[in-house]
GROMACS .gro file of C-alpha atoms in nm:
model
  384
    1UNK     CA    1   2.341   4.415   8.582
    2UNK     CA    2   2.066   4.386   8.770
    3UNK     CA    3   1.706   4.108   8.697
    4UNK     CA    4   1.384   4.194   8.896
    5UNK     CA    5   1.034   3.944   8.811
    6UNK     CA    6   0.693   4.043   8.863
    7UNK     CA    7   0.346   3.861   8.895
    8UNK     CA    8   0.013   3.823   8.964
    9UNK     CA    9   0.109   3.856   9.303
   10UNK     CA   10  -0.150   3.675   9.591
   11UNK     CA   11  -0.431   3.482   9.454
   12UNK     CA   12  -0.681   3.425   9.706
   13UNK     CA   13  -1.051   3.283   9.709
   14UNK     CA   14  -1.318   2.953   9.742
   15UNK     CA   15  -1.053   2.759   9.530
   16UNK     CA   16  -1.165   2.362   9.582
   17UNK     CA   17  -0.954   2.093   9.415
   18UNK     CA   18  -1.004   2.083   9.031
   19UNK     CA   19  -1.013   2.497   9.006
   20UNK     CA   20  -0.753   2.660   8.791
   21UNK     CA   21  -0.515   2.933   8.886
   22UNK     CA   22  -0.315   3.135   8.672
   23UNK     CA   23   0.031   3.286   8.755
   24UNK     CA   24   0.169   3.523   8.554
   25UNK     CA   25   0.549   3.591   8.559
   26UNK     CA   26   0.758   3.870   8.369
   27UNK     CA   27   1.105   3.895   8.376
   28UNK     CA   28   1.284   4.230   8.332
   29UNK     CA   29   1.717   4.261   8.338
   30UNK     CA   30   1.859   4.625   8.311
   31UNK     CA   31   2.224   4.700   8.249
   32UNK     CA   32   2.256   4.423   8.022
   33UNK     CA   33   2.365   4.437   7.638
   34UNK     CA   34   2.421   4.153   7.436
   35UNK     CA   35   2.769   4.062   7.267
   36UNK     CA   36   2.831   3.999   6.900
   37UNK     CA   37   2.883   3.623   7.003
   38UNK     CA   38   2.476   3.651   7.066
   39UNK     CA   39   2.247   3.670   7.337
   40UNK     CA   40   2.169   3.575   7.679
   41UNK     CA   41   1.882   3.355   7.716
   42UNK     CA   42   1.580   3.536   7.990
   43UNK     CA   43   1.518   3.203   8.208
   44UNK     CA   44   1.144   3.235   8.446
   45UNK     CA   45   1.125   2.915   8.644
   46UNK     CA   46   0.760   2.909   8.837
   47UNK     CA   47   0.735   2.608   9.089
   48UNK     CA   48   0.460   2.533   9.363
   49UNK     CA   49   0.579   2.483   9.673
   50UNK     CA   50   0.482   2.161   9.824
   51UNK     CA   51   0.187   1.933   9.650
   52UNK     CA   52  -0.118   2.150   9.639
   53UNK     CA   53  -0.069   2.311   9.316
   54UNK     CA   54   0.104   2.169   9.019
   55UNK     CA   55   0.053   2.235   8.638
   56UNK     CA   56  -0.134   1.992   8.440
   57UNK     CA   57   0.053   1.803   8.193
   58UNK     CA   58  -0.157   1.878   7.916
   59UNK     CA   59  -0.164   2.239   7.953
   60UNK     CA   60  -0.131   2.485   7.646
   61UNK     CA   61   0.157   2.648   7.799
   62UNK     CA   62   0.297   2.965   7.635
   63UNK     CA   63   0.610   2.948   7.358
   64UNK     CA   64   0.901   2.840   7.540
   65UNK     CA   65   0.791   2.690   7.834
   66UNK     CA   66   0.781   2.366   7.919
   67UNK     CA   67   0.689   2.138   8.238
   68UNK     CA   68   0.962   2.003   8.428
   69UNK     CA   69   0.931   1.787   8.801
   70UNK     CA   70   0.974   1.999   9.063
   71UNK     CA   71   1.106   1.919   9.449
   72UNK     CA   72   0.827   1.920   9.580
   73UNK     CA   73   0.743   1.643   9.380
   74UNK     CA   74   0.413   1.882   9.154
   75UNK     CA   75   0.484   1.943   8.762
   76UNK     CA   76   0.618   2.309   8.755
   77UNK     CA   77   0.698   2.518   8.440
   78UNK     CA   78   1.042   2.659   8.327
   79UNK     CA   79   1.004   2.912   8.013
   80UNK     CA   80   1.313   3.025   7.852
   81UNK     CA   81   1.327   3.225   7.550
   82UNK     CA   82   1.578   3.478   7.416
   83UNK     CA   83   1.600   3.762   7.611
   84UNK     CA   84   1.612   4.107   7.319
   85UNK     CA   85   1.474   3.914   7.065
   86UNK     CA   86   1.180   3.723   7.220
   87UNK     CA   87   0.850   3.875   7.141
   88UNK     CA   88   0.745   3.885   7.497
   89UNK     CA   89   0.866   3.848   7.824
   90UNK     CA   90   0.589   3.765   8.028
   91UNK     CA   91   0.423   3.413   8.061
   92UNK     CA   92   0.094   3.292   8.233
   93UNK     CA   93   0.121   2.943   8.390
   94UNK     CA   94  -0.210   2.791   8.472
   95UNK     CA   95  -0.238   2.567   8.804
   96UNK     CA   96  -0.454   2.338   8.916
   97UNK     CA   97  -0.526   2.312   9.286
   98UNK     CA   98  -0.520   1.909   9.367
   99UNK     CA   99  -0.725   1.661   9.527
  100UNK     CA  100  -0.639   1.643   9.897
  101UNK     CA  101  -0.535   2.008   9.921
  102UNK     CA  102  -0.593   2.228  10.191
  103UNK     CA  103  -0.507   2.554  10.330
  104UNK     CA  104  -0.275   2.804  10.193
  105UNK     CA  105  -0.022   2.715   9.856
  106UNK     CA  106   0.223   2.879   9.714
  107UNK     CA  107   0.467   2.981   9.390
  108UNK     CA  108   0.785   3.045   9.385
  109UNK     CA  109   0.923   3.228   9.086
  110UNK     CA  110   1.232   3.278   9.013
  111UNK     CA  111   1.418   3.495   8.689
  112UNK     CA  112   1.737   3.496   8.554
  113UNK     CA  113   1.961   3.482   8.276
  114UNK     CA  114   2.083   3.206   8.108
  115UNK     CA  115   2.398   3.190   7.886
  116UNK     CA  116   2.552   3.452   8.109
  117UNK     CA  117   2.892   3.461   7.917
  118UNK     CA  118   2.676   3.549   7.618
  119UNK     CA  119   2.640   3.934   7.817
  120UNK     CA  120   2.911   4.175   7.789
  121UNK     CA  121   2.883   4.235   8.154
  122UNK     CA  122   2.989   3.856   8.217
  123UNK     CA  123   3.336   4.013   8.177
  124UNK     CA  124   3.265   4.241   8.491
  125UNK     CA  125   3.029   3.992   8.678
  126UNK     CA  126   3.069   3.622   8.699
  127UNK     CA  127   2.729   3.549   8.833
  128UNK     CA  128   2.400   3.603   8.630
  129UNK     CA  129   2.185   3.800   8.792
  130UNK     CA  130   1.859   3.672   8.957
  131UNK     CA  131   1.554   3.764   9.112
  132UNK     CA  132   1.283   3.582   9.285
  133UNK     CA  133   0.974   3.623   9.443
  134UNK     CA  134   0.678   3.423   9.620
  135UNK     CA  135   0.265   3.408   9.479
  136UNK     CA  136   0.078   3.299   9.789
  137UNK     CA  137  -0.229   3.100   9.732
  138UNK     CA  138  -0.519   3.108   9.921
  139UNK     CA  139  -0.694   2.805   9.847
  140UNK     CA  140  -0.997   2.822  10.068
  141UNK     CA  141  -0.988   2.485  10.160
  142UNK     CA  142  -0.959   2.339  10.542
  143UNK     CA  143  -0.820   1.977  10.652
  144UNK     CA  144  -1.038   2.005  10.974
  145UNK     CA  145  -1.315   2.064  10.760
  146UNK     CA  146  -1.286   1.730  10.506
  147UNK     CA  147  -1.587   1.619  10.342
  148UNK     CA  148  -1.807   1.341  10.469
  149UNK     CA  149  -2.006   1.163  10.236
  150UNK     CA  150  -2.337   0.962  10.438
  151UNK     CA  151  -2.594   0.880  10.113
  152UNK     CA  152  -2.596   0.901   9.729
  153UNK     CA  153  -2.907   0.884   9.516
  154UNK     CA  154  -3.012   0.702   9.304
  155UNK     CA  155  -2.802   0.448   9.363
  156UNK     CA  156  -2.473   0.448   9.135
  157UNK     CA  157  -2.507   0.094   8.988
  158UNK     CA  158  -2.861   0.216   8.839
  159UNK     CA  159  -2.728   0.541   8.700
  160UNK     CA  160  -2.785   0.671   8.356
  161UNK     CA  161  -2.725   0.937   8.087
  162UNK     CA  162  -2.981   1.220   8.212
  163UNK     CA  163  -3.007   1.151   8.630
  164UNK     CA  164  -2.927   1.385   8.872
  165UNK     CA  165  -2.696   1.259   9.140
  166UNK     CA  166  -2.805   1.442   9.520
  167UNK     CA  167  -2.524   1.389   9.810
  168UNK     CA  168  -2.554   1.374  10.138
  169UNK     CA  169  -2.324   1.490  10.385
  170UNK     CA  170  -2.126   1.753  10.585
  171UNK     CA  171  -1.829   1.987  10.457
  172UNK     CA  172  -1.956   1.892  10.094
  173UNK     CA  173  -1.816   2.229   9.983
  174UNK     CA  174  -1.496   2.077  10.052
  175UNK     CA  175  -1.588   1.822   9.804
  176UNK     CA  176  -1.343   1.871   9.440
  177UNK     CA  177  -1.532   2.091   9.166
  178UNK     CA  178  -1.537   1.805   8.943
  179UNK     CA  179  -1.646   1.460   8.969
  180UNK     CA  180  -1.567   1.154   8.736
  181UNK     CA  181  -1.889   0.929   8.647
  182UNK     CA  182  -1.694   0.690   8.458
  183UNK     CA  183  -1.534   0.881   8.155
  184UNK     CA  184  -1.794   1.213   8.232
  185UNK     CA  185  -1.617   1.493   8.419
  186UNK     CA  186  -1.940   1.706   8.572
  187UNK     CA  187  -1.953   1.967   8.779
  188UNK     CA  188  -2.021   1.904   9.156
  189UNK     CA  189  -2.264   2.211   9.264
  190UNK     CA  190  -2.287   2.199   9.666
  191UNK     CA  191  -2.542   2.402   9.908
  192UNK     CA  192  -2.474   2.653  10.090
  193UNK     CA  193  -2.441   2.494  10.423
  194UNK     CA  194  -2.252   2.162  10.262
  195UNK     CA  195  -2.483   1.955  10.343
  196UNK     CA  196  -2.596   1.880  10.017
  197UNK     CA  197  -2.435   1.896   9.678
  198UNK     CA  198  -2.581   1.789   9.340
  199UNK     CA  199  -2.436   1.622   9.021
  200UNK     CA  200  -2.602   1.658   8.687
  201UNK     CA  201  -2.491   1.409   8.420
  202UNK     CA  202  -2.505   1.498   8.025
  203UNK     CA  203  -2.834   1.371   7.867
  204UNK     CA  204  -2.712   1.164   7.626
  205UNK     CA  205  -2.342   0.989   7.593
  206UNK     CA  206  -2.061   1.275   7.605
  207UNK     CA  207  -1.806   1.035   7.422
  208UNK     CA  208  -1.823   0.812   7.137
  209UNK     CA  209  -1.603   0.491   7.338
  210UNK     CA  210  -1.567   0.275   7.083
  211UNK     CA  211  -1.476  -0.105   7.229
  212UNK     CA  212  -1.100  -0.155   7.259
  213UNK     CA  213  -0.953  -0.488   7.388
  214UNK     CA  214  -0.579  -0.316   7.390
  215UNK     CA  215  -0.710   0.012   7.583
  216UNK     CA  216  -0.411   0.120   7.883
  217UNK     CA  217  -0.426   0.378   8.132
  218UNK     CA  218  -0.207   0.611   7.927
  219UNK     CA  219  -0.354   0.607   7.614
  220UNK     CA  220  -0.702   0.583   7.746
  221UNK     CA  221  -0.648   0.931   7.975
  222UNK     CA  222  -0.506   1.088   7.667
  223UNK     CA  223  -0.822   0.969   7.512
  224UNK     CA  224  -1.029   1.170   7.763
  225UNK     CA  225  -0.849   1.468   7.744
  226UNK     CA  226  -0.844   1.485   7.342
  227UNK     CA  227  -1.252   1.420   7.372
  228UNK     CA  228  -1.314   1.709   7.627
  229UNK     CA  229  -1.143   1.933   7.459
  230UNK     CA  230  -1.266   1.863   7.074
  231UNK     CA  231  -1.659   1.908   7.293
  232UNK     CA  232  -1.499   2.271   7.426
  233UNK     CA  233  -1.532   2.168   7.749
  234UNK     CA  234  -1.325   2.433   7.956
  235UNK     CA  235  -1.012   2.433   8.044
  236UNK     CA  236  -1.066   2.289   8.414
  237UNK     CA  237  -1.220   1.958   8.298
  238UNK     CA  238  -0.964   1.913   8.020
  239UNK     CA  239  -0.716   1.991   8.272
  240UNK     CA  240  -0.893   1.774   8.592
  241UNK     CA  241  -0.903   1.447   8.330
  242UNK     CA  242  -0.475   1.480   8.253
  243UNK     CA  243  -0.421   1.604   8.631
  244UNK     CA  244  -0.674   1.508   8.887
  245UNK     CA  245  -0.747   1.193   8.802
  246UNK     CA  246  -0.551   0.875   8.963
  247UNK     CA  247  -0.384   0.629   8.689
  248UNK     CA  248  -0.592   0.375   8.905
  249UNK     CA  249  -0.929   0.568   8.810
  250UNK     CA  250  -0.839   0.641   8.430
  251UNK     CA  251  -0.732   0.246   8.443
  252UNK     CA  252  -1.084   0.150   8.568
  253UNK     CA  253  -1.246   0.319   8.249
  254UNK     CA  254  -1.026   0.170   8.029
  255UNK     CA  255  -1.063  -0.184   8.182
  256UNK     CA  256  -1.501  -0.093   8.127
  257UNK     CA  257  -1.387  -0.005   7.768
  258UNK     CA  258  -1.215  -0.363   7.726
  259UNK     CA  259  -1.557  -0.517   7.816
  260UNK     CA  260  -1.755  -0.347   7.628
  261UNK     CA  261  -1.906  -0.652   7.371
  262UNK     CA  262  -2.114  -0.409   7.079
  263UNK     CA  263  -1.882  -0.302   6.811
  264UNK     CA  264  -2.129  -0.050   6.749
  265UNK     CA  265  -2.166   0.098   7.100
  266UNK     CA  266  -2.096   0.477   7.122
  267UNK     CA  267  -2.133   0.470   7.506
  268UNK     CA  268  -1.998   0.280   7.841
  269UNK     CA  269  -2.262   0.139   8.054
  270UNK     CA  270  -2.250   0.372   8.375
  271UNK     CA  271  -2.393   0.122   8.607
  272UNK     CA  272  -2.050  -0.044   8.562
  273UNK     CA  273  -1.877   0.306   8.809
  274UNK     CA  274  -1.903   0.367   9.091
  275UNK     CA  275  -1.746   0.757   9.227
  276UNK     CA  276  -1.534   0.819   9.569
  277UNK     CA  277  -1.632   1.154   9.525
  278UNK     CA  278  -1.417   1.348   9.806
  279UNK     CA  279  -1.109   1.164   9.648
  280UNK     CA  280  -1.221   1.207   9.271
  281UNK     CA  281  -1.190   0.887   9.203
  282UNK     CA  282  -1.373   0.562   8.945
  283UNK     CA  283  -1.393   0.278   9.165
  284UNK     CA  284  -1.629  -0.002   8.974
  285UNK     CA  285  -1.929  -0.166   9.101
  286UNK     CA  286  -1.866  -0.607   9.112
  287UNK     CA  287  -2.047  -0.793   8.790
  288UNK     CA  288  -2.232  -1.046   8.887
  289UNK     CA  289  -2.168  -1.364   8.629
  290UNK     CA  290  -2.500  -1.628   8.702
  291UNK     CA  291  -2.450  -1.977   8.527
  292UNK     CA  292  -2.642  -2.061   8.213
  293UNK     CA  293  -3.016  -2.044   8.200
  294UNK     CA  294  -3.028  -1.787   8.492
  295UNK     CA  295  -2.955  -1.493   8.211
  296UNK     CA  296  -2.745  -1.201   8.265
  297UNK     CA  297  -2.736  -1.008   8.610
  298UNK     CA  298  -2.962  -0.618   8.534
  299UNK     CA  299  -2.948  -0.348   8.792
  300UNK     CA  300  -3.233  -0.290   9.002
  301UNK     CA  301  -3.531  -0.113   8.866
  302UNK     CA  302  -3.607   0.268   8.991
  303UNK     CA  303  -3.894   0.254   9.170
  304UNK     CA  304  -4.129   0.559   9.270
  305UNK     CA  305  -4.207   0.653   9.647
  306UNK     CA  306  -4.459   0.393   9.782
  307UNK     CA  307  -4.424   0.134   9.505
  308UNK     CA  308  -4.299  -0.203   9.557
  309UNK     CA  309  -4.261  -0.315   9.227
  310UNK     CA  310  -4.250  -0.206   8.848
  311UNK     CA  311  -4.627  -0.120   8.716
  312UNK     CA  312  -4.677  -0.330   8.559
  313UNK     CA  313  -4.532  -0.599   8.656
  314UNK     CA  314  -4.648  -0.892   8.880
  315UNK     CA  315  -4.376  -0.927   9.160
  316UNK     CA  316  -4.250  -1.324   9.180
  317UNK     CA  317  -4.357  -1.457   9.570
  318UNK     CA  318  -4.162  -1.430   9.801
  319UNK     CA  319  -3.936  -1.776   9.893
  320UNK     CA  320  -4.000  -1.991  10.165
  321UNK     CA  321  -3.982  -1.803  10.541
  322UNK     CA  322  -3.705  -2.092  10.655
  323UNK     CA  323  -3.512  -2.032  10.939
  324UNK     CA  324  -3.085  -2.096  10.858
  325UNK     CA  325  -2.972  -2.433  10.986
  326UNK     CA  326  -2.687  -2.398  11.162
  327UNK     CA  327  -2.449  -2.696  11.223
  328UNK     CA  328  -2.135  -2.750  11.382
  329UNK     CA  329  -1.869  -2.964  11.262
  330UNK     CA  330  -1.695  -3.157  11.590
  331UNK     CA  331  -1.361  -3.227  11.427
  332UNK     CA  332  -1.268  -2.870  11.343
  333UNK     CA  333  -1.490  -2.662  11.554
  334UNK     CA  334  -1.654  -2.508  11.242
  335UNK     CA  335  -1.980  -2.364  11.229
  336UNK     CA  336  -2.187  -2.400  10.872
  337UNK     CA  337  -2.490  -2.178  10.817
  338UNK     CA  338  -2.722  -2.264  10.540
  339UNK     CA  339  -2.939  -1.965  10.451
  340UNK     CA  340  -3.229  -2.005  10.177
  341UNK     CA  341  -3.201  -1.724   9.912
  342UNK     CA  342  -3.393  -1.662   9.614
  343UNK     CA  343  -3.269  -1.683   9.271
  344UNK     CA  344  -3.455  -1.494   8.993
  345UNK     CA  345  -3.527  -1.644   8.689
  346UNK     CA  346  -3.640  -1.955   8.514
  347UNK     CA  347  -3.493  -2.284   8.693
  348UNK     CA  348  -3.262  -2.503   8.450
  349UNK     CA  349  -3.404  -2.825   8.316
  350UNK     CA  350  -3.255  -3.029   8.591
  351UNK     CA  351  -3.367  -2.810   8.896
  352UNK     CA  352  -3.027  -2.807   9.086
  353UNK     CA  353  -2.809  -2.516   9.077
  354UNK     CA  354  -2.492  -2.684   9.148
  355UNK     CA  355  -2.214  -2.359   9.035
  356UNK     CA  356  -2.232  -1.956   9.008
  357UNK     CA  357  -1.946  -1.691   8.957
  358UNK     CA  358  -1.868  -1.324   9.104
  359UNK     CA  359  -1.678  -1.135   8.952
  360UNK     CA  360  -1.433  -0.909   9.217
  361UNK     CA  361  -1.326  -0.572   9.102
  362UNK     CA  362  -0.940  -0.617   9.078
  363UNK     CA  363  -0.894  -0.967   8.998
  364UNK     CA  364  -0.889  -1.072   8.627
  365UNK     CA  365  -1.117  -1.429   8.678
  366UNK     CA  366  -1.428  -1.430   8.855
  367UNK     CA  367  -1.467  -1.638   9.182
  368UNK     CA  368  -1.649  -1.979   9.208
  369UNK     CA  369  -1.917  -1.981   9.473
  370UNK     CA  370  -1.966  -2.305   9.703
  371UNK     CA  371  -2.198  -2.481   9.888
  372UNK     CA  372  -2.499  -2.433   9.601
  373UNK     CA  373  -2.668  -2.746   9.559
  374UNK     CA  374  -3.022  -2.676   9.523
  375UNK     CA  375  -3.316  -2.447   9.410
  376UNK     CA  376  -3.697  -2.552   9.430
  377UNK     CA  377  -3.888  -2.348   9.098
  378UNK     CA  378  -4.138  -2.099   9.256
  379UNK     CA  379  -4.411  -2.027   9.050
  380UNK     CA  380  -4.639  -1.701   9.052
  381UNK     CA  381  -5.016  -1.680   9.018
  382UNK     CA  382  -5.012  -1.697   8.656
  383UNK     CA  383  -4.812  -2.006   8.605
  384UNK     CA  384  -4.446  -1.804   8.571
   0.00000   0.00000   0.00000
């Protein structure tokens, strides 16, 4: 008896974290024949070697394969159908290349045949036969050439459905093909000389995010993989939301979901992300929580070259030029500065601003700020 496998053989291009690659495997035995007590069981196991590749979870794989853990510690794919009867032997496996990959990866596939006793030559040969070979990888990628990210515009806490995000850099070629605003997966599209890369988000809401106080990790990345796919997003993005993206990102979009207030809102408020985007990741920007009578913290306004303000609008004075008062306590040592800043908005009815709250990405109650005891109303030229 004798097994041999075949394949795709060695993949090589630009691959950058978030591309797909597809191995194909077919496994061929000769000088087997099956015995009347049925029949061996063809067995194709393809697993990456090390971390750089691994098959997404949600993956339409072909009949009779599955995903299994591999040693390496990546999902890799064993398919195992019957060997004479099975309508094909061949399989395609798609990988995805992962964030933080660089250099060269590789498959290693290996055939054989299961249910060995099942083969009249069992009675001749007590091992199964077996056959293996190696799909090398080339996935373009350099660790001496890692992106570095220097500016982002506009800034992310005044993003919204339309913008076009411009990043500033070197190696941004490097950077992953996809990056996460929030619950969006969008293409990153770098220059030439990656020095520059843009990001163009949809023009309206790509997901209908209804609020949901329960909303976990799990269930909310299974959310964004069932909502790619029903838009026909390709494969990639379907396959960067269930692969690429951390369980702290996807848990970041769920905890946005959770705050979500509207019952009829369709969309998450994208000022509320933030994007690590050489990592792939949703970090979220702080919300600020002012006390009553101060109304609810908006993002800055985007403001065209040269202006200073809104049109429009008739910018509030600036406060008082006061210099901070430093003082030093002589029991502890402990200097105290006490620095003037401005708070917008009307004054409460008593004048004094005696508490205000910040909320700090990661912690579940927002902090209590000290040492605010007092605000003196400014008023513009029109009485406001």
């Amino acid at each position: 008896a004798a097994m041999a496998v075949t394949s795709a053989g060695a993949i090589a291009g630009a691959l950058r974290a978030g591309d797909v690659v597809e191995v194909t495997a077919t496994g061929l035995a000769a000088f087997v024949t099956s015995s009347n007590a049925g029949e061996p069981v063809l067995e194709v196991t393809l697993a990456p070697q090390g971390a750089a590749l691994s098959v997404p979870p949600c993956a339409d794989l072909p009949a009779g394969c599955n995903t299994v853990d591999s040693e390496s510690g990546a999902t890799a794919a064993v398919c195992r159908v019957p060997y004479f009867s099975a309508a094909t032997r061949s399989f395609a496996v798609p990988f995805v290349v992962t964030i933080g990959a660089s250099g060269s990866a590789a498959v290693d596939v290996t055939a054989t045949l299961a249910d060995w006793h099942l083969a009249n030559e069992s009675a001749a040969h007590a091992s199964a036969p077996v056959a293996e070979e190696t799909v090398q990888v080339a996935t373009g990628l350099s660790a001496e050439g890692a992106p570095v990210v220097t500016a982002v515009e506009p800034s992310m806490n005044t993003l919204v459905y339309g913008a076009t995000v411009t990043i500033h850099g070197t190696g941004l070629d490097q950077l992953p093909r996809f990056a996460p605003i929030g619950p969006e997966v969008v293409a990153i599209v770098p220059d030439a000389d990656g020095t520059r890369a843009t990001v163009a988000v949809d023009p309206s809401p790509a997901a209908a995010w209804a609020p949901s106080p329960q909303r976990t990790a799990q269930p909310m990345r299974d959310d964004l993989v069932q909502w790619h796919a029903a838009q026909g997003r390709p494969a990639a993005v379907q396959y960067f939301a269930c692969a690429a993206l951390s369980d702290t990102s996807v848990a970041n979009i769920a905890t946005v979901r959770t705050e979500t207030v509207d019952v009829n809102a369709t969309a998450m408020d994208l000022t509320r992300f933030n994007a690590d985007f050489a990592a792939a990741a949703v970090t979220l920007n702080p919300v600020v929580v002012l006390p009553p009578g101060f109304g609810p913290a908006t993002p800055a306004p985007t403001l065209a070259p040269g202006e200073t303000h809104p049109p429009g609008v008739t910018p509030a004075p600036p406060p008082p030029a006061l210099p901070a008062q430093p003082s030093i306590d002589p029991d502890t040592g402990d200097v105290t500065v006490t620095i003037p800043v401005f708070v917008p908005g009307p004054a409460p009815a008593d004048g004094n601003v005696t508490t205000a709250q910040v909320q700090v990405p990661g912690e579940e109650e927002p902090r209590n700020a000290t040492g605010i005891t007092h605000q003196e109303p400014v008023t513009n030229d029109e009485g406001e």
